[in-house]
Coordinates of C-alpha atoms and ligand atoms in Angstrom, one line a residue:
Chain A
M1164 CA -19.2 4.6 23.4
S1165 CA -19.6 6.6 20.1
R1166 CA -16.1 7.8 20.2
T1167 CA -13.2 7.8 17.7
L1168 CA -9.6 6.9 18.6
I1169 CA -6.8 7.9 16.2
I1170 CA -3.4 6.3 16.4
A1171 CA -0.9 9.1 15.9
E1172 CA 2.0 8.6 13.5
H1173 CA 5.2 10.4 14.4
G1174 CA 8.9 10.4 13.6
G1175 CA 11.9 12.3 14.8
G1176 CA 9.8 13.6 17.7
R1177 CA 7.3 15.3 15.5
L1178 CA 3.7 14.5 14.7
N1179 CA 3.3 13.3 11.1
P1180 CA 0.9 15.5 9.1
A1181 CA -1.1 12.4 8.2
T1182 CA -2.5 12.4 11.7
A1183 CA -4.2 15.8 11.2
K1184 CA -5.8 14.4 8.1
C1185 CA -7.3 11.5 10.1
V1186 CA -8.8 14.1 12.4
S1187 CA -10.6 15.6 9.4
C1188 CA -12.0 12.2 8.5
A1189 CA -13.0 11.6 12.1
A1190 CA -14.8 14.9 12.1
D1191 CA -17.0 13.6 9.3
I1192 CA -17.8 10.5 11.4
G1193 CA -19.0 13.0 14.0
H1194 CA -18.1 11.5 17.3
P1195 CA -15.7 12.9 19.9
V1196 CA -12.1 12.3 18.9
D1197 CA -9.1 11.2 21.0
I1198 CA -5.6 10.7 19.8
A1199 CA -3.3 8.0 21.1
V1200 CA 0.4 8.7 21.0
F1201 CA 2.6 5.6 21.5
A1202 CA 6.2 6.8 22.0
E1203 CA 9.2 6.6 24.2
T1204 CA 8.9 10.3 25.0
A1205 CA 5.5 11.7 24.0
A1206 CA 5.2 15.2 25.4
D1207 CA 6.2 17.2 22.3
I1208 CA 4.2 15.0 19.9
A1209 CA 1.2 15.1 22.3
A1210 CA 1.4 18.9 22.4
E1211 CA 1.2 19.0 18.6
A1212 CA -1.8 16.6 18.6
A1213 CA -3.6 18.5 21.3
A1214 CA -3.4 21.7 19.2
L1215 CA -5.4 20.1 16.4
T1216 CA -8.9 21.5 15.9
G1217 CA -11.6 19.1 17.0
V1218 CA -9.6 16.8 19.3
D1219 CA -11.0 16.0 22.7
K1220 CA -8.3 14.2 24.5
V1221 CA -4.7 13.1 23.8
L1222 CA -3.6 9.9 25.5
T1223 CA 0.1 9.3 25.8
I1224 CA 1.4 5.7 26.3
E1225 CA 5.1 6.0 27.0
D1226 CA 7.5 3.1 26.9
A1227 CA 10.9 2.4 25.5
D1228 CA 9.3 -0.4 23.4
F1229 CA 7.2 2.3 21.6
G1230 CA 10.2 4.3 20.6
Q1231 CA 10.2 2.6 17.2
P1232 CA 7.2 2.0 14.9
L1233 CA 6.8 -1.8 15.4
A1234 CA 3.3 -3.0 14.8
A1235 CA 3.7 -6.1 16.8
M1236 CA 4.5 -4.0 19.9
I1237 CA 1.8 -1.4 19.5
A1238 CA -1.1 -3.5 18.2
P1239 CA -1.9 -5.4 21.5
E1240 CA -1.9 -2.1 23.5
A1241 CA -4.1 -0.3 20.9
A1242 CA -6.5 -3.2 20.7
A1243 CA -6.8 -3.2 24.5
M1244 CA -7.8 0.5 24.4
A1245 CA -10.3 -0.1 21.6
G1246 CA -13.0 -1.2 24.1
D1247 CA -13.8 2.4 24.9
Y1248 CA -14.3 3.3 21.2
S1249 CA -16.6 2.8 18.4
H1250 CA -14.0 3.7 15.7
V1251 CA -10.2 3.3 15.6
L1252 CA -8.5 5.1 12.8
G1253 CA -5.0 5.4 11.4
P1254 CA -3.5 6.9 8.3
S1255 CA -3.0 4.9 5.1
T1256 CA 0.7 5.6 5.2
T1257 CA 3.1 2.6 5.4
Y1258 CA 2.9 3.0 9.2
G1259 CA -0.9 2.8 9.3
K1260 CA -1.1 0.1 6.7
D1261 CA 1.3 -2.1 8.7
L1262 CA -0.3 -1.5 12.1
M1263 CA -4.0 -1.1 11.7
P1264 CA -4.8 -4.6 10.2
R1265 CA -3.0 -6.1 13.2
I1266 CA -5.2 -4.2 15.5
A1267 CA -8.3 -5.2 13.5
A1268 CA -7.5 -8.9 13.6
L1269 CA -7.0 -8.7 17.4
L1270 CA -10.5 -7.2 17.6
D1271 CA -11.9 -9.9 15.2
V1272 CA -13.0 -7.3 12.6
N1273 CA -12.1 -6.6 9.0
Q1274 CA -10.5 -3.3 8.3
V1275 CA -12.0 -0.6 6.1
S1276 CA -8.9 0.3 4.0
D1277 CA -8.3 3.8 2.5
I1278 CA -11.5 5.7 3.5
M1279 CA -11.9 8.4 0.9
Q1280 CA -15.3 9.6 2.1
V1281 CA -17.6 9.1 5.1
T1282 CA -21.2 8.7 4.1
G1283 CA -22.5 7.6 7.6
S1284 CA -21.1 6.6 10.9
H1285 CA -20.6 3.0 9.5
R1286 CA -20.7 3.8 5.8
F1287 CA -17.7 4.7 3.7
Q1288 CA -16.3 5.0 0.2
R1289 CA -13.0 3.4 -0.7
P1290 CA -11.1 2.8 -3.9
I1291 CA -10.3 -0.7 -5.3
Y1292 CA -8.5 -1.8 -8.5
A1293 CA -6.0 1.1 -8.2
G1294 CA -8.7 3.6 -8.0
N1295 CA -10.5 2.4 -11.1
A1296 CA -13.6 1.6 -9.1
I1297 CA -15.0 3.1 -5.9
V1298 CA -17.1 1.0 -3.5
D1299 CA -19.6 1.8 -0.8
V1300 CA -18.7 -0.2 2.2
E1301 CA -20.9 -0.7 5.3
A1302 CA -19.3 -1.9 8.5
P1303 CA -21.4 -3.9 11.0
E1304 CA -23.0 -2.1 14.0
G1305 CA -22.0 -3.5 17.3
A1306 CA -18.4 -4.1 16.4
P1307 CA -15.6 -1.6 16.4
V1308 CA -14.8 0.0 13.1
V1309 CA -11.1 -0.2 12.3
A1310 CA -10.0 1.8 9.3
T1311 CA -7.2 3.6 7.5
V1312 CA -7.8 7.0 6.1
R1313 CA -6.6 7.8 2.5
T1314 CA -4.7 10.9 3.4
A1315 CA -4.9 12.4 -0.1
S1316 CA -8.7 12.7 0.3
Y1317 CA -8.5 15.0 3.4
A1318 CA -7.2 18.4 4.2
A1319 CA -5.3 18.6 7.5
A1320 CA -7.3 19.7 10.5
G1321 CA -6.4 23.2 11.7
N1322 CA -4.4 24.2 14.8
G1323 CA -7.2 25.8 16.9
G1324 CA -7.5 23.1 19.5
S1325 CA -6.4 22.8 23.1
A1326 CA -7.2 19.2 24.1
A1327 CA -6.3 17.7 27.5
V1328 CA -3.3 15.4 27.5
E1329 CA -3.6 12.3 29.8
S1330 CA -1.0 9.7 30.4
R1331 CA -1.9 6.0 30.3
A1332 CA 0.1 3.1 31.6
A1333 CA 0.9 0.4 29.1
G1334 CA -0.6 -2.9 30.3
A1335 CA -0.8 -5.4 27.4
E1336 CA 1.8 -8.1 27.1
R1337 CA 4.6 -7.3 24.6
P1338 CA 6.2 -9.8 22.3
Q1339 CA 10.0 -10.3 22.2
H1340 CA 10.1 -11.6 18.6
S1341 CA 10.5 -8.3 16.7
R1342 CA 13.4 -5.9 16.8
Y1343 CA 13.8 -2.6 15.0
L1344 CA 17.3 -2.1 13.5
D1345 CA 17.5 1.1 11.5
L1346 CA 16.0 3.5 8.9
K1347 CA 17.9 4.8 5.9
S1348 CA 16.4 8.0 4.7
E1349 CA 17.7 10.1 1.8
G1350 CA 16.0 13.0 3.5
G1351 CA 17.5 16.3 2.2
D1352 CA 16.0 19.7 2.6
R1353 CA 13.5 19.5 -0.2
P1354 CA 9.7 19.7 0.6
D1355 CA 8.1 16.5 1.7
L1356 CA 6.5 14.6 -1.2
Q1357 CA 3.3 13.8 0.8
T1358 CA 2.5 17.3 1.9
A1359 CA 4.1 19.6 -0.7
S1360 CA 1.8 21.9 -2.7
R1361 CA 3.9 21.4 -5.8
V1362 CA 5.5 18.2 -7.1
V1363 CA 7.8 17.7 -10.1
S1364 CA 8.1 14.0 -11.2
G1365 CA 10.3 12.2 -13.6
G1366 CA 9.9 8.8 -15.3
R1367 CA 11.9 6.2 -17.2
A1368 CA 12.6 8.8 -19.9
L1369 CA 15.2 10.6 -17.7
G1370 CA 17.5 7.7 -18.5
S1371 CA 19.9 8.0 -15.6
A1372 CA 20.4 9.2 -12.1
D1373 CA 22.6 12.0 -13.5
N1374 CA 19.9 13.2 -15.8
F1375 CA 17.4 13.3 -12.9
E1376 CA 19.3 16.4 -11.8
L1377 CA 17.2 18.2 -14.4
V1378 CA 14.1 17.3 -12.4
Y1379 CA 15.7 18.4 -9.1
R1380 CA 16.8 21.7 -10.6
L1381 CA 13.3 22.5 -11.8
A1382 CA 11.8 21.4 -8.6
D1383 CA 14.1 23.6 -6.6
K1384 CA 13.2 26.6 -8.8
L1385 CA 9.5 26.0 -8.0
G1386 CA 10.0 25.1 -4.4
A1387 CA 8.5 21.7 -5.3
A1388 CA 9.0 18.2 -3.9
V1389 CA 10.4 15.6 -6.3
G1390 CA 8.5 12.4 -7.3
A1391 CA 9.1 9.5 -9.7
S1392 CA 7.5 6.7 -11.5
R1393 CA 8.1 3.1 -10.5
A1394 CA 10.3 2.6 -13.6
A1395 CA 12.5 5.5 -12.5
V1396 CA 12.8 4.0 -9.0
D1397 CA 13.4 0.4 -10.3
A1398 CA 16.2 1.8 -12.5
E1399 CA 17.7 3.4 -9.4
Y1400 CA 17.6 7.0 -10.7
V1401 CA 16.0 7.9 -7.3
A1402 CA 15.2 6.3 -4.0
N1403 CA 12.1 4.2 -3.3
D1404 CA 10.5 6.8 -1.1
L1405 CA 9.9 9.1 -4.1
Q1406 CA 7.6 6.6 -5.9
V1407 CA 4.2 7.9 -6.7
G1408 CA 1.3 5.6 -7.3
Q1409 CA -0.7 2.5 -6.2
T1410 CA 2.3 1.1 -4.4
G1411 CA 4.1 4.3 -3.7
K1412 CA 2.6 7.5 -2.4
I1413 CA -0.9 8.8 -3.1
I1414 CA -0.6 12.5 -3.2
A1415 CA -2.7 15.6 -3.7
P1416 CA -0.6 18.6 -4.5
D1417 CA -2.0 21.8 -6.0
L1418 CA 0.4 21.3 -9.0
Y1419 CA 1.8 18.0 -10.3
M1420 CA 4.2 18.1 -13.2
A1421 CA 5.0 14.7 -14.9
F1422 CA 8.0 14.6 -17.2
G1423 CA 8.6 11.5 -19.4
I1424 CA 6.0 9.4 -17.5
S1425 CA 3.6 7.4 -19.7
G1426 CA 0.6 7.4 -17.3
A1427 CA 0.1 3.8 -16.4
I1428 CA -3.0 3.3 -14.2
Q1429 CA -0.8 2.4 -11.3
H1430 CA 0.9 5.7 -11.5
V1431 CA -2.1 7.8 -12.2
T1432 CA -4.0 6.5 -9.2
G1433 CA -1.4 8.3 -7.1
I1434 CA -2.2 11.7 -8.5
K1435 CA -5.9 11.7 -9.2
D1436 CA -6.5 14.2 -6.4
A1437 CA -3.9 16.7 -7.6
G1438 CA -5.3 20.2 -8.3
T1439 CA -3.6 20.7 -11.7
I1440 CA -1.7 18.0 -13.6
V1441 CA 0.8 19.0 -16.2
A1442 CA 2.3 16.4 -18.5
V1443 CA 5.3 16.7 -20.8
N1444 CA 5.8 13.6 -23.0
K1445 CA 7.2 13.3 -26.5
D1446 CA 4.5 10.8 -27.5
A1447 CA 1.2 12.6 -28.2
E1448 CA -0.6 9.3 -27.6
A1449 CA 0.7 8.7 -24.1
P1450 CA -2.1 7.9 -21.7
I1451 CA -0.9 10.6 -19.2
F1452 CA -2.5 13.2 -21.6
E1453 CA -6.0 11.7 -20.9
I1454 CA -5.8 13.0 -17.3
A1455 CA -3.6 16.0 -17.7
D1456 CA -5.1 19.5 -17.3
I1457 CA -2.2 21.0 -19.3
G1458 CA -0.3 18.9 -21.8
L1459 CA 2.8 19.6 -23.9
V1460 CA 4.1 17.2 -26.5
G1461 CA 7.8 17.6 -26.5
D1462 CA 11.3 16.3 -25.5
L1463 CA 11.8 16.9 -21.8
F1464 CA 15.5 17.4 -22.3
Q1465 CA 14.5 20.5 -24.3
V1466 CA 11.4 21.5 -22.4
I1467 CA 12.9 21.6 -18.9
P1468 CA 15.7 24.0 -19.7
E1469 CA 13.2 26.2 -21.6
L1470 CA 10.9 26.2 -18.6
E1471 CA 13.8 27.2 -16.4
A1472 CA 14.6 30.1 -18.7
A1473 CA 10.9 31.1 -18.9
L1474 CA 10.7 31.1 -15.1
D1475 CA 13.8 33.2 -14.8
D1476 CA 12.4 35.7 -17.2
G1477 CA 9.6 36.1 -14.6
Chain B
M665 CA 12.1 -25.6 6.9
K666 CA 8.9 -25.3 4.9
I667 CA 7.8 -22.0 3.3
L668 CA 4.1 -21.4 2.8
V669 CA 3.3 -18.9 0.0
G670 CA -0.2 -17.5 -0.5
I671 CA -1.3 -16.7 -4.0
K672 CA -4.5 -15.0 -5.2
R673 CA -6.1 -15.2 -8.6
V674 CA -6.8 -11.6 -9.7
V675 CA -7.6 -9.7 -12.9
D676 CA -4.3 -9.2 -14.7
Y677 CA -2.6 -5.9 -13.9
N678 CA -2.7 -4.9 -17.6
V679 CA -6.5 -5.1 -17.9
R680 CA -8.4 -1.9 -17.7
I681 CA -11.3 -2.9 -15.6
R682 CA -14.9 -1.7 -16.1
V683 CA -17.6 -1.3 -13.4
K684 CA -20.8 -3.1 -14.4
P685 CA -23.5 -0.6 -15.3
D686 CA -25.8 -1.8 -12.5
G687 CA -23.1 -1.2 -9.9
S688 CA -23.1 -4.8 -8.7
G689 CA -19.4 -5.3 -9.3
V690 CA -16.5 -5.3 -11.8
D691 CA -16.8 -7.0 -15.1
T692 CA -14.5 -10.1 -15.1
D693 CA -16.2 -12.0 -18.0
G694 CA -13.5 -13.1 -20.5
V695 CA -10.9 -11.0 -18.7
K696 CA -7.3 -12.3 -18.4
M697 CA -6.6 -13.6 -14.9
S698 CA -3.2 -14.0 -13.3
I699 CA -1.4 -14.5 -10.0
N700 CA -1.5 -11.3 -8.0
P701 CA 1.9 -9.7 -9.0
F702 CA 2.9 -9.2 -5.3
D703 CA 2.2 -12.9 -4.7
E704 CA 4.3 -13.9 -7.6
I705 CA 7.2 -11.9 -6.1
A706 CA 6.6 -13.7 -2.8
L707 CA 6.8 -17.1 -4.5
E708 CA 9.9 -16.1 -6.3
E709 CA 11.5 -15.2 -3.0
A710 CA 10.5 -18.5 -1.5
L711 CA 12.0 -20.4 -4.4
R712 CA 15.3 -18.4 -4.1
I713 CA 15.5 -19.2 -0.4
K714 CA 15.0 -22.9 -1.2
E715 CA 17.6 -22.8 -4.0
A716 CA 20.0 -21.2 -1.5
G717 CA 19.6 -24.3 0.6
K718 CA 17.8 -22.5 3.4
A719 CA 14.4 -24.3 3.0
E720 CA 13.4 -27.8 1.9
E721 CA 9.9 -27.3 0.6
V722 CA 7.8 -24.5 -0.9
I723 CA 4.0 -24.9 -0.6
V724 CA 1.6 -22.6 -2.5
V725 CA -1.9 -22.1 -1.2
S726 CA -4.8 -20.3 -2.7
I727 CA -8.3 -19.7 -1.6
G728 CA -11.0 -19.8 -4.2
G729 CA -13.1 -21.8 -6.7
D730 CA -11.6 -24.5 -8.9
E731 CA -10.5 -21.8 -11.4
C732 CA -7.7 -20.8 -9.0
Q733 CA -6.1 -24.2 -9.6
Q734 CA -4.8 -22.5 -12.8
Q735 CA -2.7 -20.1 -10.7
L736 CA -1.7 -22.9 -8.3
R737 CA -0.4 -24.8 -11.4
T738 CA 1.5 -21.8 -12.5
G739 CA 3.0 -21.6 -9.0
L740 CA 4.0 -25.3 -9.3
A741 CA 5.5 -24.6 -12.7
M742 CA 7.6 -21.8 -11.2
G743 CA 9.0 -24.3 -8.9
A744 CA 6.8 -24.8 -5.8
D745 CA 6.7 -28.4 -4.6
R746 CA 3.1 -28.8 -3.9
A747 CA -0.2 -26.9 -3.8
I748 CA -3.2 -26.5 -1.5
Q749 CA -6.5 -25.1 -2.6
I750 CA -8.9 -23.9 0.1
Q751 CA -12.0 -24.5 -1.9
T752 CA -14.8 -21.9 -1.7
D753 CA -17.0 -20.0 -4.1
Q754 CA -17.3 -17.1 -1.7
A755 CA -14.9 -14.2 -2.0
L756 CA -13.4 -14.1 1.4
Q757 CA -12.6 -10.9 3.2
P758 CA -9.1 -10.5 4.7
L759 CA -10.0 -11.6 8.2
A760 CA -11.5 -14.9 7.0
A761 CA -8.7 -15.4 4.5
A762 CA -6.2 -14.9 7.4
K763 CA -8.1 -17.4 9.5
A764 CA -8.2 -20.0 6.7
L765 CA -4.5 -19.5 6.1
L766 CA -3.9 -20.0 9.8
K767 CA -5.5 -23.4 9.6
I768 CA -3.0 -24.4 6.9
V769 CA -0.2 -22.9 8.9
Q770 CA -1.2 -25.1 11.9
Q771 CA -1.3 -28.2 9.6
E772 CA 2.0 -27.5 7.9
Q773 CA 4.1 -25.7 10.6
P774 CA 6.1 -23.5 8.1
G775 CA 9.1 -21.6 9.3
L776 CA 8.2 -18.7 7.0
V777 CA 5.0 -17.5 5.4
L778 CA 5.4 -15.2 2.4
L779 CA 2.5 -13.3 1.0
G780 CA 2.1 -10.3 -1.3
K781 CA 1.6 -7.0 0.5
Q782 CA -1.7 -6.4 -1.2
A783 CA -3.9 -7.9 -3.9
I784 CA -4.4 -5.6 -6.8
D785 CA -8.1 -6.2 -7.0
D786 CA -9.4 -5.1 -3.6
D787 CA -6.1 -3.3 -2.6
N788 CA -6.9 -4.1 1.0
N789 CA -3.3 -4.7 2.3
Q790 CA -4.5 -6.6 5.4
T791 CA -4.2 -10.4 5.2
G792 CA -0.5 -10.8 6.1
Q793 CA -0.7 -8.5 9.1
M794 CA -3.9 -10.3 10.2
L795 CA -2.4 -13.7 9.9
A796 CA 0.6 -12.6 11.9
A797 CA -1.7 -11.2 14.6
L798 CA -3.9 -14.3 14.9
W799 CA -0.8 -16.6 14.8
G800 CA 0.9 -14.5 17.5
R801 CA 4.0 -14.2 15.4
P802 CA 6.0 -11.3 13.9
Q803 CA 5.2 -9.5 10.7
A804 CA 7.6 -7.8 8.3
T805 CA 5.5 -6.1 5.7
F806 CA 6.5 -4.4 2.4
A807 CA 9.8 -6.3 2.1
S808 CA 12.4 -5.3 -0.4
Q809 CA 15.1 -7.6 1.0
V810 CA 14.9 -10.8 3.2
V811 CA 18.0 -12.3 4.8
L812 CA 17.6 -15.6 6.7
E813 CA 20.1 -16.6 9.4
D814 CA 20.0 -18.6 12.6
G815 CA 16.2 -18.6 12.9
T816 CA 15.9 -14.9 12.3
A817 CA 14.8 -13.0 9.2
T818 CA 16.4 -9.6 8.7
V819 CA 14.0 -7.7 6.5
T820 CA 14.4 -4.4 4.7
R821 CA 11.0 -2.7 4.4
E822 CA 9.9 0.0 1.9
V823 CA 8.4 2.7 4.2
D824 CA 7.4 6.3 3.4
A825 CA 10.5 7.7 5.0
G826 CA 12.9 5.4 3.1
L827 CA 14.2 1.9 3.9
E828 CA 13.6 0.5 7.4
T829 CA 15.3 -2.7 8.6
I830 CA 13.8 -5.0 11.3
A831 CA 14.8 -8.4 12.6
V832 CA 12.1 -10.9 13.4
D833 CA 12.3 -14.4 14.9
L834 CA 11.0 -17.3 12.8
P835 CA 8.4 -18.4 12.2
A836 CA 7.1 -15.1 10.8
V837 CA 5.0 -13.6 8.1
V838 CA 6.7 -11.5 5.5
T839 CA 4.8 -9.6 2.8
S840 CA 6.5 -8.6 -0.4
D841 CA 6.9 -5.2 -2.1
L842 CA 7.7 -4.8 -5.8
R843 CA 11.4 -4.5 -5.5
L844 CA 12.0 -7.7 -3.6
N845 CA 12.9 -9.5 -6.8
E846 CA 11.9 -10.1 -10.4
P847 CA 10.0 -13.3 -10.8
R848 CA 11.3 -15.9 -13.3
F849 CA 9.5 -16.8 -16.5
V850 CA 8.0 -20.3 -16.6
K851 CA 9.4 -22.7 -19.2
L852 CA 7.2 -25.1 -21.1
P853 CA 8.7 -28.3 -19.7
E854 CA 8.1 -27.0 -16.2
I855 CA 4.4 -26.5 -17.0
M856 CA 4.3 -30.2 -18.1
K857 CA 6.0 -31.3 -14.9
A858 CA 3.7 -29.2 -12.8
K859 CA 0.7 -31.2 -13.9
R860 CA 2.1 -34.2 -11.9
K861 CA 2.9 -32.3 -8.7
P862 CA 0.4 -32.8 -5.8
L863 CA -2.5 -30.4 -5.5
D864 CA -4.5 -31.0 -2.4
V865 CA -8.1 -29.6 -2.2
Q866 CA -9.5 -28.7 1.2
P867 CA -13.1 -27.4 1.3
L868 CA -13.3 -24.2 3.3
A869 CA -16.2 -25.6 5.3
D870 CA -14.0 -28.4 6.6
L871 CA -11.6 -25.9 8.1
G872 CA -14.2 -24.8 10.6
I873 CA -13.5 -21.1 10.7
E874 CA -15.8 -18.3 11.8
S875 CA -15.6 -15.5 9.4
G876 CA -16.1 -12.9 12.1
H877 CA -17.8 -9.5 11.4
Q878 CA -18.0 -8.9 7.7
L879 CA -18.1 -5.6 5.8
S880 CA -20.8 -5.4 3.2
V881 CA -20.1 -3.9 -0.1
T882 CA -23.3 -2.3 -1.3
R883 CA -22.3 -0.6 -4.6
H884 CA -19.5 -0.2 -7.1
A885 CA -19.1 3.0 -9.1
P886 CA -16.6 4.3 -11.6
P887 CA -14.3 7.0 -10.3
A888 CA -15.0 10.7 -10.9
Q889 CA -13.5 11.7 -14.2
R890 CA -11.2 14.7 -14.5
A891 CA -12.3 17.3 -17.0
R892 CA -10.5 17.2 -20.4
G893 CA -7.4 19.4 -20.3
V894 CA -5.8 21.7 -22.8
M895 CA -2.7 21.3 -24.9
V896 CA 0.0 23.9 -25.1
E897 CA 2.7 24.3 -27.8
S898 CA 5.7 25.5 -25.9
A899 CA 7.4 25.9 -22.6
A900 CA 6.7 29.6 -22.6
E901 CA 3.0 28.9 -23.3
L902 CA 3.0 26.4 -20.4
V903 CA 4.4 29.0 -18.0
S904 CA 1.8 31.6 -19.0
E905 CA -1.0 29.0 -18.7
L906 CA 0.2 28.2 -15.1
K907 CA 0.3 31.9 -14.3
N908 CA -3.2 32.4 -15.6
R909 CA -4.4 29.7 -13.3
G910 CA -2.6 31.3 -10.3
L911 CA -0.3 28.4 -9.9
L912 CA 2.9 30.3 -10.3
Ligands
FAD1602 C1 1.4 -4.3 -9.2 C2 2.0 -3.1 -9.8 C3 2.1 -1.9 -9.1 C4 2.7 -0.8 -9.7 N1 2.8 0.4 -8.9 C5 3.3 1.5 -9.5 C6 3.4 2.7 -8.8 O1 3.1 2.8 -7.6 N2 3.9 3.8 -9.4 C7 4.3 3.8 -10.7 O2 4.7 4.8 -11.3 N3 4.2 2.7 -11.4 C8 3.7 1.5 -10.9 N4 3.7 0.3 -11.6 C9 4.3 0.3 -12.9 C10 3.5 0.9 -14.0 O3 2.7 -0.1 -14.6 C11 4.4 1.4 -15.2 O4 5.3 0.4 -15.6 C12 5.3 2.6 -14.8 O5 4.5 3.6 -14.1 C13 6.0 3.2 -16.0 O6 6.9 4.2 -15.6 P1 7.2 5.3 -16.7 O7 6.0 6.0 -17.1 O8 8.3 6.1 -16.1 O9 7.9 4.5 -17.9 P2 7.3 4.2 -19.3 O10 6.0 3.6 -19.3 O11 8.4 3.5 -20.0 O12 7.1 5.6 -19.9 C14 8.1 6.5 -20.3 C15 7.5 7.6 -21.1 O13 8.5 8.6 -21.4 C16 8.2 9.1 -22.7 N5 9.5 9.7 -23.2 C17 10.6 9.0 -23.6 N6 11.6 9.8 -23.9 C18 11.1 11.1 -23.6 C19 11.7 12.4 -23.8 N7 12.9 12.6 -24.2 N8 10.9 13.4 -23.5 C20 9.6 13.3 -23.1 N9 9.0 12.1 -22.9 C21 9.8 11.0 -23.2 C22 7.6 8.0 -23.4 O14 6.8 8.5 -24.5 C23 6.8 7.2 -22.4 O15 5.5 7.7 -22.4 C24 3.1 -0.8 -11.0 C25 3.0 -2.0 -11.7 C26 2.5 -3.1 -11.2 C27 2.3 -4.4 -12.0

């Protein structure tokens, strides 16, 4: 029964890249890996999951009730499947954070939240206090390990697999008390913040939604995703899904550029795994410079246009 | 309808915490303690629902040693009607906390339970979901808007893809995100009044819960430090530095 089940995350008929990162974490645990796809129509998503390197089986559980990501619908079914597994993993995205603890409670176990490293089949490292301390956690033997995977700590598994896809019938009782209504997404054609290799972020200093255009323009020039501090989101310069940090997205791009962001611990915890951090701030004492790889003291309203010009010059 | 709000005593979010040199934990001696910010937002929401005439009573509950009475009193000063302390010197893990809260839910029969989405000490983000599961009731996590009508809560949730809206039948568990509201400041007369509001102490042992399988935390360590960076003087220098590193 040493076997790992990953609950796939998907949206718009596609597998979310966070799932491939869970596969990499599962590989470190070392047991055979299955992926469960709960969906109304699972075939395309299952095909993507089956292609991930290191996956043994993909199980599809199709039902109209699984067409939307409602934790209360999926948890009883996932908990019923858990009997065949030693480990049940999900990503520490909002989807996984919502769902996995509900599964854990049904199995009478605590969840290991935000695995950043596997040090044994039941031993893990995870961050607490917004990443200001790392703890070693040991889960008891003889009970299923339910965990979320801190996606910024793992590279996505490759696409060299050809797992078998099996369909399973849904059997658990489903509640009538929860209904999905809608999702409002700003979307757009820009790269996705969670997977982009470059991210350009703006803070309170931008001062308005209109001024935030500066950040968008530079991002487009670099083919980068756009991020923001909580202050910029609270002030409604940009939508909530662009927030980076403890309560926003934890990201690990190759290049992160922060403009007019002070570097509060809650923000910095979201970018600690970035390859190179660039900070532009007019205050030389701003804490963001303590973690920046390249710092520039200056006014962003001057620096961004100069950067654009320098980039145009090649 | 009653609303039950869970509040946890945590190290204030402005404190830069330090890991003890022997790795046994985080230094909390003489450190400022506060209500977990997400719980404060949950309480504010409960108070606004009551003020809008949609609830009659707001009860705050905290699990901890007697020092958490300080946070309960702050909750009472914000406007909660009464407080319950689940008294224990152990630090409960989320599953045990959810089981303890379920006992209070069974005693009080609230129409709505509001909790913070996570506590900023352990960052677990589990208790609300676990309580909902054990109670067999709906959960609406990471709420940025809550509208109550006809026994239903319509909740807008902050999710990675944007803003999702779900409807859940009451009773339900809702966990708050940062943009749900801005908590009020407590005024001095309210602090005085709060001293006379009821605070009921229930020893954890009397609730008769089984804590279930526990995780053991064996060591605390400070995070890996990033190497000290370089400063550049101009945009042009920044671009050439990025090119040198192969990033452009
Ligand atoms: C529970 C909790 C969770 C939180 N979660 C998050 C989170 O997930 N993400 C997050 O980001 N924050 C989070 N915060 C908020 C965090 O503490 C900070 O308040 C926030 O990050 C500040 O945003 P900022 O850096 O844009 O604004 P400020 O701190 O106001 O910084 C603005 C910066 O811009 C600089 N500046 C001003 N004008 C210019 C100019 N013309 N050119 C260049 N620089 C300029 C200033 O020197 C300053 O450093 C959280 C807080 C709490 C309590």
